[in-house]
Short mmCIF file of C-alpha atoms in Angstrom, two decimals:
data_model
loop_
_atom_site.label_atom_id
_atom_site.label_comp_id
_atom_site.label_asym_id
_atom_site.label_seq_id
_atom_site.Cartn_x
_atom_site.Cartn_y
_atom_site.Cartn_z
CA UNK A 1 1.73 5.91 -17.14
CA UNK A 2 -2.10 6.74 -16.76
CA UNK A 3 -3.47 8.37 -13.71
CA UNK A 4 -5.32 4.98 -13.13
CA UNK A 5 -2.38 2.88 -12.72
CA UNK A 6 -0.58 5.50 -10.88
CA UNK A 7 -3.82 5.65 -8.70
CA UNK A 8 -3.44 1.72 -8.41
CA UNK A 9 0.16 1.66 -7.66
CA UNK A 10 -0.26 4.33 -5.21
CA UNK A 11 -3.14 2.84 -3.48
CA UNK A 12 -1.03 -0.63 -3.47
CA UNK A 13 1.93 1.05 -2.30
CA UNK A 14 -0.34 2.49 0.73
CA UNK A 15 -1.63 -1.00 1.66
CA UNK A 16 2.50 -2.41 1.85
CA UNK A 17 3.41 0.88 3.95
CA UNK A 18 0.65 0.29 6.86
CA UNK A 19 1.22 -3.61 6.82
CA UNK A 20 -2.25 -3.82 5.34
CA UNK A 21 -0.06 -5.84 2.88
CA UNK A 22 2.67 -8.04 5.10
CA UNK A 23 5.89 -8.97 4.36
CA UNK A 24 6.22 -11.67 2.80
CA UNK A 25 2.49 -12.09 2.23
CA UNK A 26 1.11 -13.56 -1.56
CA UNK A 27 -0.02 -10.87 -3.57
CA UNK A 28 -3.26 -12.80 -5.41
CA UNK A 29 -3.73 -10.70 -8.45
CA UNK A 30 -7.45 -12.00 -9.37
CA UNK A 31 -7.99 -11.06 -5.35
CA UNK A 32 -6.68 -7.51 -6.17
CA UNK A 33 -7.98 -7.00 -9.34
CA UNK A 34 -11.61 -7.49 -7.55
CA UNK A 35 -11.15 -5.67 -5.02
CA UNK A 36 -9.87 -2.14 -7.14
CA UNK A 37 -12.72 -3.13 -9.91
CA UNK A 38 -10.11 -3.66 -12.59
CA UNK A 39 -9.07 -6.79 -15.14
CA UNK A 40 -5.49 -8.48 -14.51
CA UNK A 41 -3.97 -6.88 -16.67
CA UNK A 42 -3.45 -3.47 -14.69
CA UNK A 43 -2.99 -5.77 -11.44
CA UNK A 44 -0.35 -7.33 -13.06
CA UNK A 45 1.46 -3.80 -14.62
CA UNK A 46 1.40 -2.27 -11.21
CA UNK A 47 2.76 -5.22 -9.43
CA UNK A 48 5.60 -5.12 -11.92
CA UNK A 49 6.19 -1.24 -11.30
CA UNK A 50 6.23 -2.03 -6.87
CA UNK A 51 9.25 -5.01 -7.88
CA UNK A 52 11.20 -2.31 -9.82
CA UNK A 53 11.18 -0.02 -6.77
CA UNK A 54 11.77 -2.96 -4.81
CA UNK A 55 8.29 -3.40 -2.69
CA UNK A 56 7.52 -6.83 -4.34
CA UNK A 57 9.29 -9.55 -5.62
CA UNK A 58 7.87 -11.77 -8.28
CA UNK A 59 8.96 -15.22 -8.27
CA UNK A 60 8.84 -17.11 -11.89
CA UNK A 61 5.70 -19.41 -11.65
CA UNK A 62 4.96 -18.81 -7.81
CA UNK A 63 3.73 -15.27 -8.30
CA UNK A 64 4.36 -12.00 -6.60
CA UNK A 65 5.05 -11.56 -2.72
CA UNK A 66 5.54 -8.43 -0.85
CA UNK A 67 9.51 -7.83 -0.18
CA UNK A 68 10.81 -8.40 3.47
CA UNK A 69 13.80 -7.21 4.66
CA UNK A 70 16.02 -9.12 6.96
CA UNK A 71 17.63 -7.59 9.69
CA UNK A 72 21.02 -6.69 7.94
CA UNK A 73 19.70 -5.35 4.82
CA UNK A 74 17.54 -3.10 7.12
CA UNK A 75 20.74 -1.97 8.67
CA UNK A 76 22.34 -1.16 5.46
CA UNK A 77 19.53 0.51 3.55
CA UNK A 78 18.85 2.80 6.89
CA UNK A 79 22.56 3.34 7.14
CA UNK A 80 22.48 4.69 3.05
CA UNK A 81 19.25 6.53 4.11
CA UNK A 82 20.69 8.44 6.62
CA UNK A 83 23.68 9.23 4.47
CA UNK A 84 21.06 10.52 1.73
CA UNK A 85 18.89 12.51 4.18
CA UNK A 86 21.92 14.28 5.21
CA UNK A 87 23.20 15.26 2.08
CA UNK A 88 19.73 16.45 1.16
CA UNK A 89 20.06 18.84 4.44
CA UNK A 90 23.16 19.94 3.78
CA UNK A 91 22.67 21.19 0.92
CA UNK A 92 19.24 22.64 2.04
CA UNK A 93 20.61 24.87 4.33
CA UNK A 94 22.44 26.97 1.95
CA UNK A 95 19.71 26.67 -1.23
CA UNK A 96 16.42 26.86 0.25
CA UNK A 97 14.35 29.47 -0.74
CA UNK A 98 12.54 31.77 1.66
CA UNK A 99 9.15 30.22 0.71
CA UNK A 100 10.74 27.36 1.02
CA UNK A 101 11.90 27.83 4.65
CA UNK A 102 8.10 28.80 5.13
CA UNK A 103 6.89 25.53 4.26
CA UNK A 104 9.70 23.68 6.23
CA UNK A 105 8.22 25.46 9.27
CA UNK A 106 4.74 24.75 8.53
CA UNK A 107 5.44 21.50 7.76
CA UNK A 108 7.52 20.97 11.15
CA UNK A 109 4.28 23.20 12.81
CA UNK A 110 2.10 20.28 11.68
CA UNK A 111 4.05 17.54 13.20
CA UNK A 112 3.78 19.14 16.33
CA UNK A 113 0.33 19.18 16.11
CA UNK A 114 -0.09 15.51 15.09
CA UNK A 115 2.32 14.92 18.45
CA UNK A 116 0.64 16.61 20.71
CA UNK A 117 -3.10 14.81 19.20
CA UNK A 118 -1.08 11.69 20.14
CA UNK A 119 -1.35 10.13 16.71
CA UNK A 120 1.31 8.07 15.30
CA UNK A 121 -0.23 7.53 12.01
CA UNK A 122 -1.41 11.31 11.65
CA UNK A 123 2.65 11.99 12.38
CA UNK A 124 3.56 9.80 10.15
CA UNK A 125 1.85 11.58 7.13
CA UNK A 126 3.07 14.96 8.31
CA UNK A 127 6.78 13.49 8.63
CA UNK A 128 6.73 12.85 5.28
CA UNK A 129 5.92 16.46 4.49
CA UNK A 130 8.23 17.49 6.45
CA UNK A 131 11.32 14.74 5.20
CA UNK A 132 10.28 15.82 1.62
CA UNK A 133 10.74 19.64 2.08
CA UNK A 134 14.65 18.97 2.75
CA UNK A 135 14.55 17.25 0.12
CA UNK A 136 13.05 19.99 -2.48
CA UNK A 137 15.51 22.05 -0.38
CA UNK A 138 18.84 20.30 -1.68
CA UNK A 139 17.82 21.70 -5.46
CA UNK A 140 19.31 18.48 -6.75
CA UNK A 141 16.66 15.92 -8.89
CA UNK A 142 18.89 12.92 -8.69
CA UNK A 143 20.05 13.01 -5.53
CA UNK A 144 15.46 13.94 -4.43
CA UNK A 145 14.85 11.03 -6.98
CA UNK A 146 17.55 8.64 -5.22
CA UNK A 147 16.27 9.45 -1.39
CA UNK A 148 12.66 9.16 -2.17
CA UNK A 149 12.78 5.81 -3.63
CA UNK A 150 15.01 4.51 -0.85
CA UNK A 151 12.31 6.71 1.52
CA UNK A 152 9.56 4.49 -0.05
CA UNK A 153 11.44 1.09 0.49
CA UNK A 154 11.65 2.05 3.99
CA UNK A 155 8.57 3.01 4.61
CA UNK A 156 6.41 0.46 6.26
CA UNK A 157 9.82 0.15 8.64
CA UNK A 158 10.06 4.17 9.18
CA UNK A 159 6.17 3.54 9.77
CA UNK A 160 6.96 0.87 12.22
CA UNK A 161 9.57 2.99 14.33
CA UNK A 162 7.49 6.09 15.05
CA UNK A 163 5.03 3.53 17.29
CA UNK A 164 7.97 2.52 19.75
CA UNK A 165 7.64 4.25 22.79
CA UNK A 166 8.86 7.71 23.26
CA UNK A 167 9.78 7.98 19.56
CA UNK A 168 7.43 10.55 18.48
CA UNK A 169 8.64 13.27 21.65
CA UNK A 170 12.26 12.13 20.19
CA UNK A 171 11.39 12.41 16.82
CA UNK A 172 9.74 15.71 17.25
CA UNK A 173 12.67 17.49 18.99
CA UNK A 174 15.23 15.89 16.42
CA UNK A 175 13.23 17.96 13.71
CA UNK A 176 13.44 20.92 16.04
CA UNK A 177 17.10 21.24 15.52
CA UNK A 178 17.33 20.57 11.92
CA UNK A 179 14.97 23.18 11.26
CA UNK A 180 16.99 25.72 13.07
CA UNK A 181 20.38 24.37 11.60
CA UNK A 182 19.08 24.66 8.07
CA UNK A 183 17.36 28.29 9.13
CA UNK A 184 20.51 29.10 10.36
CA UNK A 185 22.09 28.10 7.35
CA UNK A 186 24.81 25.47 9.25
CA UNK A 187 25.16 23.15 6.35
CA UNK A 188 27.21 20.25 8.52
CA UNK A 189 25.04 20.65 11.56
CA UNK A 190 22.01 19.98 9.92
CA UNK A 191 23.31 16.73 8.26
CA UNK A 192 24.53 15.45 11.49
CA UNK A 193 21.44 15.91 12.69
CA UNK A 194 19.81 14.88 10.35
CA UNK A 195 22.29 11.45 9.89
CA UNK A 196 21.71 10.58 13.51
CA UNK A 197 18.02 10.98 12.97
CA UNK A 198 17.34 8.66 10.51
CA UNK A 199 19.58 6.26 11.40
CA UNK A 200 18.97 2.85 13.42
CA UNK A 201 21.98 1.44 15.59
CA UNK A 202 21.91 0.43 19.13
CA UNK A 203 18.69 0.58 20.97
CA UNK A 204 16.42 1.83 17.98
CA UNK A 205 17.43 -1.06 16.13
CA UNK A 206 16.50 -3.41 19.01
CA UNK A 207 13.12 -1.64 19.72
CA UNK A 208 12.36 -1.66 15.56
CA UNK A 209 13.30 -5.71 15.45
CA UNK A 210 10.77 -6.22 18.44
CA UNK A 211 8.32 -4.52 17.31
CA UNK A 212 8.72 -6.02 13.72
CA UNK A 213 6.05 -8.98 14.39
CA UNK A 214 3.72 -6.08 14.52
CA UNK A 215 4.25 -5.71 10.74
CA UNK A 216 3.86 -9.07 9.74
CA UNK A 217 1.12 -10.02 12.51
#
């Protein structure tokens, strides 16, 4: 792949995680390919790169459309999300280097940072940082290849559910005890923590399927 239409995909990608891009919304590719300066042709190679990790669907004759997810396939993929994630900080607590430790804590520094500012979208970006060190953590490529590319999927949703009320306090002092579980080297601790974190049942899934419209206002 060349660093342009990794640059493109990227940039796409970006535009379908902050709803720039909607669910469900046609995805013109003479629109795109004027607005990113390029010909079709690299519209049309990205767009087929986003379907195979599941952000867009292209429909025979009709085009391509960004994915939406309906409520129960948003259960599920959270559900095998959460499952991933806690693998991934299981296995981080007894593999991570010490430098690696260090930039779990400066990640999880940054996030507080972004909380206290009061921005969502700054915490967001710094979440990610911090989601991605456990996963560098767990020392195992397939299972970081397998979470990240679910992570991305979920992405504009995981967006979504950090601007419900309250979340980003809750979301905050969640990280606060994964870091010291995985400091502390408590394998199963940090994966319970880190399963209840992630995952959406109850009242999280009720404030995420309000605030959904959001998304595809």
């Amino acid at each position: 792949m060349t660093t342009h239409s990794a640059t493109l995909r990227e940039q796409i990608e970006e535009m379908i995680a902050v709803g720039e891009l909607k669910p469900g919304q046609h995805l013109d590719e003479t629109e795109l390919a004027t607005r990113f300066g390029v010909s079709r042709t690299p519209i049309r190679e990205t767009l087929i790169q986003l379907s195979s990790m599941g952000l867009v669907v292209i429909r025979p004759r009709r085009g391509a459309i960004v994915a939406e997810l309906g409520p129960q396939q948003l259960v599920e993929m959270f559900e095998v999300m959460s499952e991933l994630e806690a693998t991934c900080g299981r296995l981080a607590a007894r593999r991570m280097t010490p430098a690696e430790q260090q930039a779990l804590l400066a990640a999880h520094q940054a996030c507080q940072q972004a909380l206290e500012a009061q921005e969502p979208d700054a915490y967001y970006y710094k979440n990610e940082v911090f989601h991605e060190a456990i996963y560098a953590g767990s020392h195992n490529q397939f299972l970081i290849e397998q979470t990240r590319a679910l992570y991305r999927r979920l992405r504009p949703y995981r967006r979504l559910q950090l601007r419900v009320r309250n979340r980003l306090t809750n979301s905050y002092s969640e990280h606060d005890g994964v870091v010291k579980a995985i400091l502390d080297g408590d394998g199963e601790l940090a994966a319970q923590l880190l399963r209840e974190h992630v995952m959406i049942q109850g009242q999280r899934f009720s404030d995420l399927m309000a605030s959904l419209p959001q998304l595809a206002a």
